[in-house]
Amino acid sequence: MNKVCKKLLVLMIVVMSCVGFMVGCGSGSSSTTSKTSSNDKAKDTLAAAKEKGVLTIASSNDAPFAFMDAKTNEFTGIDAEIITEVAKRLGINKVEMKQIPFENLLVELNNNTVDMVTDGMYVKDERKKLAKFTNIWYKEGEAIVIPQDSKLTSKDDLKNAVLGGQKGTAFLETAQKWQKDGLVQDVKVFASQAELMLAVNTGKVDACITDGMVAGYTLSQDSSLKLKILSPYKAEAAGMIAAAVRKNDTALADAVNEKIDEMKKDGTILKLLKKYGMNEDYLVSVEDGKTSDK
């Protein structure tokens, strides 16, 4: 009886050891699968976009930078046409836009829901902490939009005015600085370009500060807006426009930079700028367009 018990005990130990060994192998297999999955996710954005044949762009859908044309349902605008040409030259046949509020563009970029941000975004030191910027595409500045029958004739008149600005933009920061310096009576914040223009048109604010290129395009396209651009006025927040990619997307940034420089040299960038009402003054040379993360 004792011998039988001993044999059973030995058999149980052997079986448990085998089970333990198999479980160990199973864990090793899971670990390998996990690593493989991790490596797939780590594939650089450029390679993934080429493989899919699609580059996904984030924009707040503001004309004339990167927006969906309501009539044609096509992705269009100055930034849209530039990045579409860049993608084409990189062998990527399709560019898709994902609409995101302007203040969340870099957040979504770093959440890996899009490949790039191209939306008339100024290259600024605080933004460089969050993303890597490509070489400069072009430059431009702000404008003050007022009602057609406004009594405002110069920046000095804003001392007694309520000024509107769009959340997340460099222009809102300029307006808030003016308010702090006593150059503006008050500043109200709006979520989108459309809301901003409507606020001026309906008298919710006396004027608004916005992108000069956006203002000119919007007023030329929408006759229901009884607005005009304050003139004379010299832009104070002129900035450099570029696309943003994730900090570790060096391959994508380098590839885009190569094509942007190429498009400046062959006249493509200037041709597109002129299409959207800009001239040589907005063009930035290859040398002056170089950016860094510092």
Coordinates of C-alpha atoms in Angstrom, one line a residue:
M1 CA 0.0 0.0 0.0
N2 CA 2.8 2.4 0.9
K3 CA 4.6 1.6 -2.4
V4 CA 1.4 2.4 -4.3
C5 CA 1.1 5.7 -2.6
K6 CA 4.7 6.6 -3.3
K7 CA 4.2 5.7 -7.0
L8 CA 1.0 7.9 -7.1
L9 CA 2.9 10.8 -5.4
V10 CA 5.7 10.6 -7.9
L11 CA 3.3 10.5 -10.8
M12 CA 1.4 13.6 -9.5
I13 CA 4.7 15.5 -9.2
V14 CA 5.7 14.6 -12.8
V15 CA 2.3 15.7 -14.1
M16 CA 2.4 19.0 -12.2
S17 CA 5.9 19.6 -13.5
C18 CA 4.7 19.1 -17.1
V19 CA 1.8 21.4 -16.6
G20 CA 4.1 24.0 -15.1
F21 CA 6.4 23.6 -18.1
M22 CA 3.6 24.0 -20.6
V23 CA 2.3 27.1 -18.8
G24 CA 5.8 28.5 -18.9
C25 CA 5.9 27.9 -22.7
G26 CA 2.6 29.5 -23.1
S27 CA 3.8 32.6 -21.3
G28 CA 6.8 32.7 -23.5
S29 CA 4.6 32.5 -26.6
S30 CA 2.4 35.4 -25.3
S31 CA 5.4 37.5 -24.6
T32 CA 6.7 37.0 -28.1
T33 CA 3.3 37.9 -29.6
S34 CA 3.2 41.0 -27.4
K35 CA 6.6 42.1 -28.6
T36 CA 5.6 41.5 -32.2
S37 CA 2.5 43.6 -31.7
S38 CA 4.5 46.3 -30.1
N39 CA 7.0 46.3 -33.0
D40 CA 4.1 46.7 -35.5
K41 CA 2.9 49.7 -33.6
A42 CA 6.4 51.1 -33.6
K43 CA 6.5 51.1 -37.4
D44 CA 7.3 54.7 -38.4
T45 CA 4.4 56.8 -39.6
L46 CA 5.9 57.4 -43.1
A47 CA 6.3 53.7 -43.8
A48 CA 2.8 53.0 -42.4
A49 CA 1.2 55.7 -44.6
K50 CA 3.0 54.4 -47.7
E51 CA 1.8 50.9 -46.9
K52 CA -1.8 52.0 -46.5
G53 CA -1.6 54.5 -49.3
V54 CA -3.2 57.1 -47.0
L55 CA -1.8 60.1 -45.0
T56 CA -4.2 61.3 -42.3
I57 CA -4.2 65.0 -41.6
A58 CA -5.7 66.9 -38.6
S59 CA -7.3 70.3 -39.3
S60 CA -10.0 72.4 -37.6
N61 CA -11.6 72.7 -41.0
D62 CA -10.9 76.5 -41.4
A63 CA -10.8 77.9 -44.9
P64 CA -8.6 78.6 -46.7
F65 CA -5.9 76.4 -45.0
A66 CA -7.2 72.8 -44.9
F67 CA -10.9 72.2 -45.1
M68 CA -13.7 70.2 -46.7
D69 CA -15.3 72.0 -49.6
A70 CA -19.1 71.9 -48.9
K71 CA -19.9 71.9 -52.6
T72 CA -17.4 69.3 -53.8
N73 CA -16.8 67.4 -50.5
E74 CA -13.1 67.5 -51.4
F75 CA -10.2 68.2 -49.1
T76 CA -8.9 71.6 -50.2
G77 CA -7.1 74.8 -49.2
I78 CA -3.5 76.1 -49.4
D79 CA -2.2 73.7 -46.7
A80 CA -4.3 70.9 -48.1
E81 CA -2.9 71.3 -51.6
I82 CA 0.6 71.6 -50.4
I83 CA 0.5 68.4 -48.3
T84 CA -1.4 66.5 -51.1
E85 CA 1.4 67.4 -53.5
V86 CA 4.0 66.4 -50.9
A87 CA 2.2 63.0 -50.4
K88 CA 2.0 62.4 -54.1
R89 CA 5.7 63.0 -54.5
L90 CA 6.3 60.5 -51.6
G91 CA 4.2 57.9 -53.3
I92 CA 1.1 58.3 -51.1
N93 CA -1.9 58.6 -53.3
K94 CA -4.5 59.7 -50.8
V95 CA -4.7 62.4 -48.0
E96 CA -7.6 62.3 -45.6
M97 CA -8.6 65.1 -43.2
K98 CA -9.9 64.5 -39.6
Q99 CA -11.7 67.5 -38.2
I100 CA -10.5 68.5 -34.7
P101 CA -10.9 71.7 -32.7
F102 CA -7.8 73.9 -33.2
E103 CA -6.7 73.8 -29.6
N104 CA -6.7 70.0 -29.6
L105 CA -4.8 69.4 -32.8
L106 CA -1.4 68.6 -31.1
V107 CA -3.2 66.6 -28.4
E108 CA -4.7 64.3 -31.0
L109 CA -1.5 64.1 -32.9
N110 CA 0.2 62.8 -29.8
N111 CA -2.7 60.5 -29.2
N112 CA -1.8 58.8 -32.5
T113 CA -5.2 59.4 -34.1
V114 CA -3.6 61.3 -37.0
D115 CA -0.3 61.3 -38.9
M116 CA 0.2 65.1 -39.1
V117 CA -1.2 68.5 -38.4
T118 CA -1.5 70.9 -41.3
D119 CA -3.8 73.9 -40.5
G120 CA -2.1 77.2 -40.9
M121 CA -0.3 76.5 -37.6
Y122 CA 2.4 79.0 -36.4
V123 CA 5.7 77.5 -35.3
K124 CA 6.1 78.6 -31.7
D125 CA 8.5 77.6 -28.9
E126 CA 5.7 76.2 -26.7
R127 CA 4.4 74.1 -29.5
K128 CA 7.9 72.8 -30.3
K129 CA 7.8 71.2 -26.8
L130 CA 4.8 69.1 -28.0
A131 CA 5.7 68.3 -31.6
K132 CA 8.3 68.4 -34.3
F133 CA 7.7 71.0 -37.0
T134 CA 8.7 70.6 -40.6
N135 CA 10.5 73.3 -42.5
I136 CA 8.5 76.5 -43.0
W137 CA 5.9 76.4 -45.8
Y138 CA 5.1 80.1 -45.9
K139 CA 4.5 83.2 -43.6
E140 CA 1.6 85.5 -42.9
G141 CA -0.1 87.6 -40.2
E142 CA -3.3 88.7 -38.6
A143 CA -6.0 91.1 -39.5
I144 CA -8.7 93.0 -37.6
V145 CA -12.3 92.4 -38.9
I146 CA -15.0 95.0 -38.3
P147 CA -18.6 95.6 -39.4
Q148 CA -18.8 97.5 -42.7
D149 CA -20.5 100.5 -40.8
S150 CA -18.0 100.4 -37.9
K151 CA -16.7 103.6 -36.5
L152 CA -13.4 101.9 -35.8
T153 CA -10.7 103.3 -38.1
S154 CA -7.4 102.3 -36.5
K155 CA -5.9 100.1 -33.8
D156 CA -6.1 103.0 -31.4
D157 CA -9.9 102.8 -31.5
L158 CA -9.8 99.3 -30.0
K159 CA -9.2 100.8 -26.5
N160 CA -13.0 101.1 -26.1
A161 CA -13.9 98.0 -28.0
V162 CA -14.7 94.3 -27.2
L163 CA -12.5 92.1 -29.4
G164 CA -13.1 88.5 -30.3
G165 CA -10.5 85.8 -30.8
Q166 CA -10.4 82.1 -31.6
K167 CA -9.4 79.7 -28.9
G168 CA -6.0 78.1 -29.3
T169 CA -4.6 80.6 -31.8
A170 CA -1.7 83.0 -31.6
F171 CA -4.1 85.8 -32.5
L172 CA -6.1 85.3 -29.3
E173 CA -2.8 85.6 -27.3
T174 CA -2.1 88.9 -29.1
A175 CA -5.6 90.2 -28.2
Q176 CA -5.2 89.1 -24.5
K177 CA -1.8 90.9 -24.4
W178 CA -3.5 94.0 -25.8
Q179 CA -6.1 93.8 -23.1
K180 CA -3.5 93.5 -20.4
D181 CA -1.7 96.5 -21.8
G182 CA -4.9 98.5 -21.9
L183 CA -5.1 98.6 -25.7
V184 CA -8.4 96.7 -25.7
Q185 CA -11.4 97.0 -23.4
D186 CA -12.3 93.3 -23.3
V187 CA -11.6 90.0 -25.1
K188 CA -14.2 87.3 -25.8
V189 CA -13.2 83.8 -26.8
F190 CA -14.9 81.7 -29.5
A191 CA -14.4 78.1 -30.5
S192 CA -14.2 78.4 -34.3
Q193 CA -13.6 80.8 -37.1
A194 CA -17.3 80.6 -38.1
E195 CA -18.4 81.6 -34.6
L196 CA -15.9 84.4 -34.5
M197 CA -17.1 86.0 -37.7
L198 CA -20.7 85.6 -36.8
A199 CA -20.1 87.3 -33.5
V200 CA -18.8 90.4 -35.3
N201 CA -21.6 90.2 -37.8
T202 CA -24.3 90.1 -35.1
G203 CA -22.7 92.7 -32.8
K204 CA -21.7 90.3 -30.0
V205 CA -18.2 91.9 -30.3
D206 CA -17.1 95.1 -31.9
A207 CA -14.3 93.5 -33.9
C208 CA -12.3 90.3 -34.0
I209 CA -8.6 89.4 -34.6
T210 CA -8.0 86.5 -36.9
D211 CA -5.7 85.2 -39.6
G212 CA -5.4 87.8 -42.4
M213 CA -5.5 85.1 -45.1
V214 CA -8.6 83.5 -43.5
A215 CA -10.3 86.8 -43.2
G216 CA -9.8 87.8 -46.8
Y217 CA -10.9 84.4 -48.1
T218 CA -14.0 84.2 -45.8
L219 CA -15.2 87.7 -46.7
S220 CA -14.7 87.1 -50.4
Q221 CA -16.8 83.8 -50.2
D222 CA -19.6 84.8 -47.9
S223 CA -21.6 87.9 -49.0
S224 CA -24.0 87.5 -46.0
L225 CA -21.2 88.8 -43.8
K226 CA -21.4 92.6 -43.7
L227 CA -17.8 92.9 -42.6
K228 CA -14.5 94.4 -43.8
I229 CA -10.9 94.3 -42.8
L230 CA -9.6 97.2 -40.8
S231 CA -7.2 99.3 -42.9
P232 CA -4.6 100.7 -42.6
Y233 CA -3.3 98.1 -40.2
K234 CA 0.2 96.6 -39.8
A235 CA 0.3 93.0 -38.6
E236 CA 2.0 92.5 -35.3
A237 CA 1.7 88.7 -34.9
A238 CA 3.1 87.6 -38.3
G239 CA 4.3 84.1 -38.1
M240 CA 5.8 81.1 -39.9
I241 CA 3.5 78.3 -41.0
A242 CA 4.6 74.6 -41.1
A243 CA 3.2 71.1 -40.5
A244 CA 3.6 69.3 -37.2
V245 CA 4.5 65.6 -36.7
R246 CA 5.2 63.6 -33.5
K247 CA 8.5 64.1 -31.9
N248 CA 9.8 60.7 -32.9
D249 CA 8.6 60.9 -36.5
T250 CA 11.9 62.0 -37.8
A251 CA 11.6 60.0 -41.0
L252 CA 8.3 61.6 -41.9
A253 CA 9.6 65.1 -41.1
D254 CA 12.7 64.6 -43.2
A255 CA 10.8 63.3 -46.1
V256 CA 8.3 66.2 -46.0
N257 CA 11.1 68.7 -45.7
E258 CA 12.8 67.3 -48.8
K259 CA 9.7 67.7 -50.9
I260 CA 8.8 71.1 -49.5
D261 CA 12.3 72.4 -50.4
E262 CA 11.9 70.8 -53.8
M263 CA 8.5 72.5 -54.3
K264 CA 10.0 75.9 -53.4
K265 CA 12.8 75.5 -55.9
D266 CA 10.5 74.4 -58.8
G267 CA 7.9 77.2 -58.1
T268 CA 5.1 74.9 -56.9
I269 CA 4.7 76.6 -53.5
L270 CA 4.6 80.1 -55.0
K271 CA 2.0 79.0 -57.6
L272 CA -0.2 77.6 -54.8
L273 CA 0.2 80.8 -52.7
K274 CA -0.9 82.9 -55.6
K275 CA -3.9 80.7 -56.2
Y276 CA -5.1 81.7 -52.7
G277 CA -4.5 85.4 -53.1
M278 CA -0.9 85.6 -51.7
N279 CA 2.2 86.9 -53.5
E280 CA 6.0 86.6 -53.2
D281 CA 5.9 88.4 -49.9
Y282 CA 4.5 85.3 -48.3
L283 CA 7.1 82.9 -49.6
V284 CA 9.9 81.8 -47.4
S285 CA 13.2 80.7 -49.0
V286 CA 14.7 77.2 -48.5
E287 CA 17.4 78.7 -46.4
D288 CA 15.2 80.8 -44.2
G289 CA 12.7 77.9 -43.9
K290 CA 14.9 75.6 -41.9
T291 CA 13.5 74.8 -38.4
S292 CA 14.9 73.1 -35.3
D293 CA 13.4 71.7 -32.1
K294 CA 15.4 74.2 -30.0

